[in-house]
XYZ file of C-alpha atoms in Angstrom:
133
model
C 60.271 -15.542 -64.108
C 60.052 -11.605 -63.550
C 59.498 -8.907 -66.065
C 62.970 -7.413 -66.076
C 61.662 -4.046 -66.272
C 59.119 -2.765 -64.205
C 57.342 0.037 -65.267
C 54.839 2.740 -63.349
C 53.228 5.227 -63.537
C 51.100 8.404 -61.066
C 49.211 10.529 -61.495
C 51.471 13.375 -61.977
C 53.289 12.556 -64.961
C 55.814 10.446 -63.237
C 57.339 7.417 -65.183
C 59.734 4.974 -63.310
C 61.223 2.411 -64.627
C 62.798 -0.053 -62.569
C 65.827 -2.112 -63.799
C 64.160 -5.745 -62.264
C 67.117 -8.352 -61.650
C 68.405 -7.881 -58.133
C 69.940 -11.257 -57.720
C 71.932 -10.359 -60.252
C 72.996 -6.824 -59.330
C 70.570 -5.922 -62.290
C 72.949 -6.467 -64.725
C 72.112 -6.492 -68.701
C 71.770 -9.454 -70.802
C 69.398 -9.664 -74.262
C 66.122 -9.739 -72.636
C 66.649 -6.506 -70.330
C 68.390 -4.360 -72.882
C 65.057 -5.462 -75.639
C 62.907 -4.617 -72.540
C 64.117 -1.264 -71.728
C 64.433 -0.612 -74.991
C 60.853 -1.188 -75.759
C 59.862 0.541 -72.609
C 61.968 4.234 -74.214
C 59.973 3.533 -76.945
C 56.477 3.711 -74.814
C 57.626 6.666 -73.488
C 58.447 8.700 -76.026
C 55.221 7.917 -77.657
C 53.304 8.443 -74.001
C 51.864 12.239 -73.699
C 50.530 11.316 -69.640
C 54.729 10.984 -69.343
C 56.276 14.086 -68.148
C 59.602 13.049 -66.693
C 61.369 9.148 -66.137
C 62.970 7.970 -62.998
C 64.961 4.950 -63.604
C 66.049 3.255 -61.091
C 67.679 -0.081 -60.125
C 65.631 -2.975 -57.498
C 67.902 -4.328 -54.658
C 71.060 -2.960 -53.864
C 72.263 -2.629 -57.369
C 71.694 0.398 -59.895
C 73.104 -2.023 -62.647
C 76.603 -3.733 -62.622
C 76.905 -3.699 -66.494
C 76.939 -6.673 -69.185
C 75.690 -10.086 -67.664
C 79.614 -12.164 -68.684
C 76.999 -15.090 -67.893
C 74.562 -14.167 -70.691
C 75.088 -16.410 -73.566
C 75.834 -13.783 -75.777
C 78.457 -12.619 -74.002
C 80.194 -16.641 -74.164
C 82.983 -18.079 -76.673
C 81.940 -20.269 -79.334
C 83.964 -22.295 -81.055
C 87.064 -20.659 -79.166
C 85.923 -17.803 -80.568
C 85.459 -14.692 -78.170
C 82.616 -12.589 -79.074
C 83.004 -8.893 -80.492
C 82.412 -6.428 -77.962
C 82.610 -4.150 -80.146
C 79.757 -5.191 -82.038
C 77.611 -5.774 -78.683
C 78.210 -2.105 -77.772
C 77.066 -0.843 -81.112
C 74.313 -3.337 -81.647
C 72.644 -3.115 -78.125
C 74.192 -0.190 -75.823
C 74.932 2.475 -78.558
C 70.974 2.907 -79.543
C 69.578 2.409 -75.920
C 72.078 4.919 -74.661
C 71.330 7.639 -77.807
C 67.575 6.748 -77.284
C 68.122 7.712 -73.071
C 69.631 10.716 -73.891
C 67.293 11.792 -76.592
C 64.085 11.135 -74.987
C 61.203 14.064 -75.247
C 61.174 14.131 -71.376
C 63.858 14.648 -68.354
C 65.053 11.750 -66.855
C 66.772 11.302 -63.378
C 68.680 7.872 -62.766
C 68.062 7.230 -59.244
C 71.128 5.427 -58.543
C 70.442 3.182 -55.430
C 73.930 1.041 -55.531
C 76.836 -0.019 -57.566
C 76.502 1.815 -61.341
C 79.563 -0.431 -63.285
C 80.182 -0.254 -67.005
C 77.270 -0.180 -68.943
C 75.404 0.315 -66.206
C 77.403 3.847 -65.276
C 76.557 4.702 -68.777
C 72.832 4.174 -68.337
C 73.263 6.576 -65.358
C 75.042 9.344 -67.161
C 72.990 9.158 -70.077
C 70.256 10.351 -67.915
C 69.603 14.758 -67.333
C 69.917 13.794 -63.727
C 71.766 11.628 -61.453
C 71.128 10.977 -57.733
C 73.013 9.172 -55.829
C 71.634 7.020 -52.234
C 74.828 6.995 -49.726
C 74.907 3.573 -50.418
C 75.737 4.128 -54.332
C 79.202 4.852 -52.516
């Protein structure tokens, strides 16, 4: 399996992180949202990091929650609380995003549903490909 994030590095200060899961539109489930999460973290603490590009692999910025992830299933009839996903999971990463020591840019390559259009417009900067359309 692929890292979910990819994560790089020049010589100029330039962080880009790379939202990994293109068969899947890149959309979030546990694993990415711990990931990227971890990866803000690295950042922030990073002095060689001057400014973050994130980005999305394939045609897909990020279509949002995973409905396939098995957090996201009913159990015991039960749905789960989205509520308590968003405030849990997207709530921090997004404050985190936004708060970060240095100016992002999401580089928004494709489709940006949901959570994922969130991610976007936490960022300083958005750019948009013609095919974001």
């Amino acid at each position: 399996m692929s890292d979910p994030i990819l994560y790089s590095l020049d010589a100029r200060g330039v962080a880009t992180l790379t939202l990994n899961r293109p068969e899947l539109h890149n959309a979030f489930d546990d694993e990415i949202i711990a990931c990227l999460t971890g990866q803000l973290e690295a950042i922030e603490q990073d002095p060689a990091v001057r400014v973050l590009v994130l980005t999305g692999a394939g045609r897909a910025f990020c279509a949002g929650q995973d409905l396939a992830d098995p957090a996201m299933q009913a159990v015991d009839g039960k749905m789960p609380d989205i509520g308590n996903v968003v405030e849990r999971h997207y709530k921090p990463l997004i404050l985190r995003l936004q708060n970060l020591r240095v100016p992002t840019l999401a580089a928004v390559n494709g489709i940006a549903a949901g959570a994922g259009a969130s991610l976007a417009l936490a960022c300083d900067l958005v750019v948009a490909s013609q095919s974001a359309a």
